[in-house]
Coordinates of C-alpha atoms and ligand atoms in Angstrom, one line a residue:
M1 CA 248.4 41.4 35.1
K2 CA 251.5 39.3 36.2
N3 CA 253.6 41.0 39.6
T4 CA 257.0 41.5 37.8
T5 CA 259.7 43.5 40.5
Y6 CA 260.1 47.1 40.1
E7 CA 262.9 49.7 39.2
V8 CA 261.9 53.2 40.8
K9 CA 265.0 54.8 39.0
K10 CA 262.8 58.4 38.0
S11 CA 261.6 58.2 41.4
D12 CA 265.1 58.4 43.2
E13 CA 266.1 61.5 40.8
Y14 CA 263.0 62.9 41.4
F15 CA 263.8 62.3 45.0
A16 CA 267.5 64.1 45.4
K17 CA 265.8 66.9 43.3
A18 CA 262.7 67.5 46.1
K19 CA 266.1 66.9 49.4
K20 CA 267.4 70.5 47.5
V21 CA 265.0 72.2 47.7
I22 CA 262.0 70.6 50.3
P23 CA 263.6 70.2 53.9
G24 CA 263.8 66.1 53.9
G25 CA 262.5 66.0 50.0
I26 CA 259.5 64.0 51.3
F27 CA 257.6 66.0 54.3
G28 CA 254.8 65.0 57.1
H29 CA 252.8 61.5 57.3
Y30 CA 254.5 61.1 53.6
K31 CA 257.7 60.8 54.7
Y32 CA 257.9 57.9 57.0
A33 CA 256.7 55.9 53.5
V34 CA 260.3 56.9 52.0
R35 CA 261.9 53.6 51.3
E36 CA 264.6 52.9 49.5
S37 CA 263.1 50.5 46.8
G38 CA 259.6 52.5 47.1
P39 CA 258.5 54.5 44.7
K40 CA 258.4 58.3 46.4
F41 CA 256.3 60.6 43.2
F42 CA 253.2 59.2 41.6
S43 CA 252.1 59.9 37.2
K44 CA 249.0 59.3 37.8
S45 CA 245.9 57.8 39.1
E46 CA 242.7 56.1 38.0
G47 CA 240.6 53.7 40.0
A48 CA 242.3 51.2 42.4
Y49 CA 245.3 51.9 40.8
F50 CA 248.4 54.2 40.5
W51 CA 251.9 54.4 38.7
D52 CA 254.8 55.6 39.6
L53 CA 257.4 57.8 37.6
D54 CA 258.9 55.2 36.3
D55 CA 255.6 53.5 35.0
N56 CA 255.0 51.5 37.7
R57 CA 251.7 49.9 38.3
Y58 CA 250.2 49.9 41.9
V59 CA 247.3 47.9 43.4
D60 CA 246.7 51.0 45.9
L61 CA 245.4 49.6 49.3
M62 CA 246.6 53.0 51.2
C63 CA 243.9 55.1 48.7
G64 CA 245.3 58.0 49.9
Y65 CA 245.7 57.2 53.1
G66 CA 241.7 57.3 53.0
P67 CA 240.5 59.9 51.0
S68 CA 239.7 57.7 47.7
I69 CA 237.0 56.0 48.7
L70 CA 235.0 55.1 45.2
G71 CA 238.5 55.0 43.4
Y72 CA 240.9 58.2 41.8
N73 CA 239.0 60.1 39.4
H74 CA 235.1 58.4 40.1
P75 CA 233.5 60.3 37.2
E76 CA 230.6 61.1 39.5
V77 CA 232.5 63.6 41.7
E78 CA 235.0 64.3 39.2
E79 CA 231.5 66.2 36.5
A80 CA 230.3 67.8 39.7
F81 CA 234.3 69.1 40.9
K82 CA 234.5 70.9 37.3
S83 CA 230.8 72.0 37.0
S84 CA 231.1 74.0 40.1
S85 CA 234.5 74.9 39.5
D86 CA 233.2 76.5 36.1
K87 CA 231.7 78.7 37.8
G88 CA 234.3 79.5 40.7
N89 CA 236.0 78.7 43.0
T90 CA 236.9 80.5 45.9
V91 CA 235.0 83.7 45.6
S92 CA 234.2 86.4 47.7
I93 CA 231.1 85.1 49.6
A94 CA 229.8 81.9 50.0
S95 CA 228.3 79.2 47.2
P96 CA 225.0 77.5 47.6
V97 CA 226.8 74.6 47.3
M98 CA 228.2 75.0 50.9
V99 CA 224.3 75.3 52.2
D100 CA 223.3 72.0 50.4
L101 CA 226.2 69.7 51.5
A102 CA 225.3 71.0 55.4
S103 CA 221.9 69.5 54.6
K104 CA 223.2 66.6 53.4
L105 CA 225.4 65.7 56.2
V106 CA 222.2 66.8 57.9
D107 CA 219.9 64.2 56.4
M108 CA 222.8 61.9 56.5
V109 CA 224.8 61.4 59.7
D110 CA 222.6 60.7 63.0
I111 CA 223.8 63.6 64.9
A112 CA 224.1 66.1 62.9
D113 CA 221.7 69.0 63.3
W114 CA 224.6 71.4 61.7
A115 CA 227.6 70.9 59.5
L116 CA 230.9 73.4 59.7
F117 CA 233.7 73.0 57.0
G118 CA 237.4 72.8 57.1
K119 CA 239.7 71.4 55.0
N120 CA 241.9 69.0 56.3
G121 CA 240.7 66.7 59.1
G122 CA 242.9 68.4 61.6
D123 CA 241.3 71.8 61.7
A124 CA 237.6 70.0 62.4
T125 CA 239.2 68.3 65.7
S126 CA 240.6 71.5 66.7
L127 CA 237.0 73.1 65.8
A128 CA 235.6 70.8 67.9
V129 CA 237.5 71.0 71.0
M130 CA 237.2 74.9 70.8
I131 CA 233.5 74.6 70.9
A132 CA 233.6 72.0 73.4
R133 CA 235.8 74.4 75.5
E134 CA 232.9 77.1 74.9
F135 CA 230.3 75.2 75.5
T136 CA 231.4 73.9 78.8
G137 CA 233.7 77.6 80.1
K138 CA 236.1 74.6 80.9
K139 CA 239.7 73.8 79.3
K140 CA 240.8 70.3 79.2
I141 CA 240.5 68.0 77.1
I142 CA 240.6 64.0 77.2
K143 CA 242.2 61.6 74.6
I144 CA 243.5 58.3 73.9
D145 CA 247.1 57.6 75.1
D146 CA 248.3 57.9 70.9
G147 CA 245.0 58.8 69.7
Y148 CA 246.0 61.2 66.5
H149 CA 244.1 63.6 66.1
G150 CA 245.9 65.9 63.2
V151 CA 248.9 67.8 63.8
A152 CA 248.1 71.1 66.8
P153 CA 250.3 71.7 69.0
W154 CA 247.6 70.5 71.4
M155 CA 247.7 67.1 70.3
Q156 CA 251.4 66.0 69.8
D157 CA 253.7 64.9 71.9
K158 CA 255.5 67.0 74.3
N159 CA 258.8 65.7 73.3
R160 CA 258.4 65.9 69.5
P161 CA 260.7 69.0 67.9
G162 CA 258.9 73.0 67.9
V163 CA 256.5 71.3 70.6
I164 CA 256.6 73.2 73.9
A165 CA 255.1 71.0 77.2
S166 CA 252.8 74.1 77.9
D167 CA 251.1 73.0 74.5
S168 CA 249.2 70.5 75.8
E169 CA 249.4 71.1 79.2
H170 CA 245.1 71.1 80.0
V171 CA 245.5 67.2 77.5
I172 CA 245.1 64.1 80.3
K173 CA 245.7 60.8 78.0
I174 CA 244.1 57.7 79.2
K175 CA 244.6 53.9 78.0
W176 CA 241.9 53.0 75.3
N177 CA 239.4 50.5 75.6
D178 CA 239.7 51.6 79.7
F179 CA 236.4 52.8 81.5
E180 CA 237.1 52.4 84.6
E181 CA 241.0 54.8 84.2
L182 CA 238.0 57.3 82.6
E183 CA 236.1 56.8 86.0
N184 CA 238.9 57.0 88.0
V185 CA 240.1 60.4 86.1
L186 CA 236.8 62.0 86.5
S187 CA 236.6 60.4 90.6
Q188 CA 239.3 62.5 91.1
G189 CA 237.2 65.9 91.2
N190 CA 238.7 67.2 88.5
N191 CA 235.8 69.6 86.7
D192 CA 237.5 71.7 84.7
I193 CA 237.0 69.0 81.4
A194 CA 235.7 69.9 78.2
C195 CA 235.6 66.7 76.3
F196 CA 236.4 63.2 75.6
I197 CA 237.7 63.0 72.2
S198 CA 238.6 59.4 70.6
S199 CA 237.8 58.0 67.0
P200 CA 235.3 55.5 67.5
Y201 CA 237.6 52.6 67.2
D202 CA 241.4 52.2 68.2
H203 CA 244.1 52.7 65.0
P204 CA 247.1 53.5 66.2
V205 CA 250.5 53.2 64.0
S206 CA 252.4 50.0 64.4
R207 CA 250.2 47.7 66.1
D208 CA 247.4 45.8 66.2
N209 CA 243.6 48.1 66.0
S210 CA 241.7 47.5 68.5
L211 CA 237.3 47.6 68.1
P212 CA 236.0 48.7 71.4
K213 CA 234.6 46.2 74.2
E214 CA 231.2 45.6 74.5
G215 CA 229.6 48.4 76.4
Y216 CA 232.2 50.3 76.4
W217 CA 231.2 54.0 74.7
E218 CA 228.1 53.4 75.8
K219 CA 229.6 53.5 79.2
V220 CA 231.6 56.4 78.0
T221 CA 229.1 59.1 77.2
S222 CA 226.4 58.0 79.9
L223 CA 229.6 59.0 82.3
C224 CA 230.5 61.8 80.5
K225 CA 227.3 63.5 80.3
T226 CA 226.4 62.9 84.1
H227 CA 230.1 65.1 84.4
G228 CA 228.9 68.0 82.1
I229 CA 231.6 66.7 79.6
L230 CA 230.9 66.5 75.4
T231 CA 232.3 63.1 73.5
I232 CA 233.7 63.4 70.5
V233 CA 234.2 61.2 67.4
D234 CA 237.1 62.1 65.4
D235 CA 235.5 59.8 62.5
V236 CA 237.9 61.4 60.1
R237 CA 239.5 58.5 59.2
S238 CA 237.1 55.9 59.9
G239 CA 234.0 58.3 58.4
F240 CA 231.9 56.8 56.1
R241 CA 233.8 53.2 56.0
I242 CA 232.0 51.6 58.7
N243 CA 228.5 53.2 58.5
L244 CA 227.0 56.2 56.5
K245 CA 225.3 58.3 59.7
G246 CA 228.7 58.0 61.6
S247 CA 230.8 55.1 62.4
N248 CA 229.5 55.4 66.2
V249 CA 225.9 53.9 64.9
A250 CA 227.4 50.6 64.1
F251 CA 229.0 50.6 67.7
G252 CA 226.2 51.8 69.6
F253 CA 226.2 55.0 70.5
S254 CA 225.8 58.9 69.9
P255 CA 228.5 61.3 70.5
D256 CA 227.8 65.2 70.6
M257 CA 230.1 66.1 67.9
I258 CA 231.5 64.0 65.3
C259 CA 234.8 65.1 62.8
F260 CA 235.4 64.0 59.1
G261 CA 237.3 64.3 56.4
K262 CA 239.5 62.4 54.8
A263 CA 237.1 60.6 52.1
I264 CA 234.2 62.7 52.3
A265 CA 234.8 64.6 49.2
N266 CA 236.7 61.2 47.5
G267 CA 240.1 63.1 47.4
H268 CA 239.1 66.8 47.3
P269 CA 240.2 68.8 50.0
L270 CA 237.6 69.0 52.5
A271 CA 236.6 68.4 56.0
S272 CA 233.3 68.5 58.1
L273 CA 232.0 69.2 62.2
V274 CA 228.8 68.2 63.0
G275 CA 227.3 68.3 65.8
K276 CA 223.6 68.2 68.0
E277 CA 221.1 70.8 68.6
E278 CA 222.3 72.0 71.9
I279 CA 226.1 73.2 70.5
R280 CA 224.6 75.2 67.6
K281 CA 225.3 78.4 69.6
A282 CA 228.6 77.6 71.1
A283 CA 229.5 76.4 67.5
E284 CA 228.3 80.0 66.4
R285 CA 230.2 81.8 68.7
V286 CA 234.0 79.8 68.2
Y287 CA 235.1 81.7 65.5
F288 CA 237.5 79.7 62.8
T289 CA 237.7 80.2 59.4
G290 CA 240.7 79.6 56.4
T291 CA 241.0 82.0 53.3
Q292 CA 240.6 78.4 51.2
F293 CA 237.7 76.9 53.1
F294 CA 234.5 78.1 51.4
S295 CA 236.3 76.9 48.2
A296 CA 232.8 75.7 45.6
P297 CA 234.5 72.9 44.3
P298 CA 235.4 70.2 47.0
M299 CA 232.1 70.5 48.2
A300 CA 230.3 69.6 45.0
A301 CA 232.7 67.1 44.8
A302 CA 231.5 66.1 48.8
I303 CA 228.1 65.7 47.7
A304 CA 228.7 63.5 44.9
T305 CA 230.7 60.9 46.8
L306 CA 227.9 61.1 49.5
N307 CA 225.5 60.4 46.9
E308 CA 227.4 57.9 45.7
L309 CA 228.1 56.1 48.9
E310 CA 224.3 55.6 49.7
K311 CA 223.9 54.8 46.2
V312 CA 225.9 51.4 46.6
D313 CA 226.0 50.4 50.9
A314 CA 229.5 51.5 50.4
P315 CA 230.4 50.6 53.8
K316 CA 229.0 46.5 53.7
K317 CA 230.8 46.1 50.5
L318 CA 234.2 47.8 51.6
I319 CA 233.8 45.2 55.0
D320 CA 232.9 42.1 52.4
Y321 CA 235.9 42.8 50.2
G322 CA 238.0 43.6 53.0
K323 CA 237.1 40.4 55.1
N324 CA 237.3 38.3 51.8
L325 CA 241.1 40.2 50.7
N326 CA 241.9 39.3 54.9
S327 CA 240.4 35.8 54.8
R328 CA 242.6 35.2 51.6
L329 CA 245.9 36.8 52.3
E330 CA 246.0 34.7 56.1
A331 CA 245.2 31.8 54.1
V332 CA 248.9 32.8 51.2
A333 CA 250.6 33.2 54.9
S334 CA 250.1 29.6 56.4
E335 CA 250.6 28.1 53.0
K336 CA 254.1 30.0 53.1
G337 CA 254.3 29.2 57.1
F338 CA 253.6 32.5 58.6
N339 CA 250.5 33.8 60.9
L340 CA 249.4 37.3 59.0
I341 CA 247.6 38.8 61.7
S342 CA 244.4 41.5 60.4
S343 CA 243.2 43.9 63.1
G344 CA 240.2 46.7 63.1
V345 CA 237.4 46.9 60.8
S346 CA 237.7 44.9 57.6
S347 CA 237.1 47.9 55.3
M348 CA 240.8 49.3 56.7
P349 CA 243.0 46.7 58.5
Y350 CA 246.3 46.5 59.8
Y351 CA 248.3 43.3 59.1
R352 CA 251.1 42.5 61.6
L353 CA 253.2 39.1 61.1
E354 CA 252.4 37.1 64.3
G355 CA 255.5 35.9 66.1
E356 CA 258.3 37.8 63.5
T357 CA 260.2 40.4 64.0
F358 CA 259.5 43.9 62.8
E359 CA 262.2 43.9 59.9
T360 CA 261.0 40.5 58.8
H361 CA 257.3 42.3 58.6
I362 CA 258.9 45.5 57.5
K363 CA 260.3 43.6 54.6
W364 CA 257.6 41.8 53.6
I365 CA 255.8 44.4 52.9
D366 CA 258.6 46.1 51.2
E367 CA 258.8 42.7 48.7
C368 CA 254.7 43.3 48.5
V369 CA 255.5 47.1 46.8
K370 CA 258.3 46.0 44.8
R371 CA 255.3 43.6 43.2
G372 CA 253.2 46.5 42.2
V373 CA 251.0 46.3 45.7
Y374 CA 251.2 49.7 47.8
M375 CA 251.0 49.0 51.6
L376 CA 253.0 50.1 54.6
S377 CA 254.2 48.6 57.3
Y378 CA 252.8 50.7 60.4
H379 CA 249.9 52.5 59.3
N380 CA 246.5 50.9 58.9
H381 CA 244.7 50.3 55.0
F382 CA 242.6 51.8 52.8
I383 CA 240.0 49.8 50.8
S384 CA 238.2 51.4 47.5
L385 CA 234.6 50.4 46.0
A386 CA 236.9 50.5 42.9
H387 CA 238.8 47.3 44.3
K388 CA 238.4 44.3 42.4
E389 CA 237.9 40.8 42.7
E390 CA 241.1 40.2 40.0
D391 CA 242.8 43.3 42.4
I392 CA 242.8 40.2 45.1
D393 CA 244.3 38.0 43.1
F394 CA 247.4 39.8 42.4
I395 CA 247.6 40.9 45.6
E396 CA 247.4 37.6 47.2
S397 CA 250.3 36.5 44.6
A398 CA 252.8 39.3 45.1
A399 CA 252.2 38.2 49.0
R400 CA 252.8 34.9 48.3
Q401 CA 256.0 36.0 45.9
A402 CA 256.9 38.3 49.1
F403 CA 256.6 35.7 51.7
E404 CA 258.5 33.0 49.2
S405 CA 261.5 36.0 49.0
L406 CA 261.6 36.1 53.1
Ligands
LIG501 N1 242.0 62.4 63.1 C1 242.7 61.2 61.9 C2 241.9 59.6 63.1 C3 243.3 60.8 61.4 O1 243.6 59.6 61.4 C4 243.9 62.4 60.5 C5 244.9 61.9 59.5 N2 245.6 61.1 59.3 C6 243.4 63.5 61.4 C7 242.4 63.3 62.2 C8 244.5 64.2 60.8 O2 243.8 64.9 59.6 P1 244.4 66.0 58.7 O3 245.6 65.1 58.3 O4 243.2 65.7 57.6 O5 244.8 67.3 59.3

């Protein structure tokens, strides 16, 4: 398929309609992606693509911000979802599929001796922190400066609208990859710390993503253990794109709990918290629930997703694909006189144009979007198993034209 420049008239019309009935028209993280020239609503999706209301096709490098790991509408996943849904969705008692999924996670994930379920990543991170507080009898949470864990008030910056300072009164922020800062915090004799929560590597917005320094995590987990502090890995974004046993395995350490979400059910709403045996009793005591938490079809979809990911050794494929994509994009950039930096794990790369203003970077991304490659300037991208070699050709050609247009 050739790259042409798209118009998004119908999306714009719908956006005008949306503004009348939805505050801001589009809210949350989707709001940040609303740009004049970009698509705002989809009409359908399949594999590595979605189509907007004007019927423009996009190679989707955002994958719904992570959930689409096998590609949209994966037949086995959709079949599992449908056959479960035919039997019932949210029923007054739980479905055995919940037990089967918990067993699957306990078998698959290195540290998992038990699993609990919610809907969004933020359910899992909030639950993890509550369990850590219950387990330790302590209240403070150490997190990375701009590490994102969801929208619960304790996770948000105190200056954000609707948030008050006391919401994060017990949150201590430290810099990523800075073991000495963690040591300093702990050496101040503060013995009221319940947990350290962090993603396995740093994937902030609008900045290069950064992998853990050699030995960082080993030192962190060992120091936390000495102080009786639980370590929680927020694998909501990176889960299943680095290592199916938990991303921590790739970085050689063992946390007490891991939060999963996004890709776990290939787009069906589900999140999970898994943990070690010692914490089981505390997990049992914490009250955590939601009307939709027991919905069976997303759990059936998750089992099908995890089976499929195991069958094809997904992380390796995604990482290899990402490496190829990154090097092809870097080559196109250099051919056109730009220096494109890709950072983070290659199955979810963040791109930046070295030596250019952020405005130029945004413009380059916008020009790629106009040519049928859905990307964002501020967020890392995601690869799915539906992305093919021919999609790299298409992306490369859009990127080349986008550079030419700058
Ligand atoms: N943790 C991380 C690392 C995330 O990237 C996200 C979502 N972007 C969350 C937690 C929150 O997940 P959700 O939006 O599903 O609540």
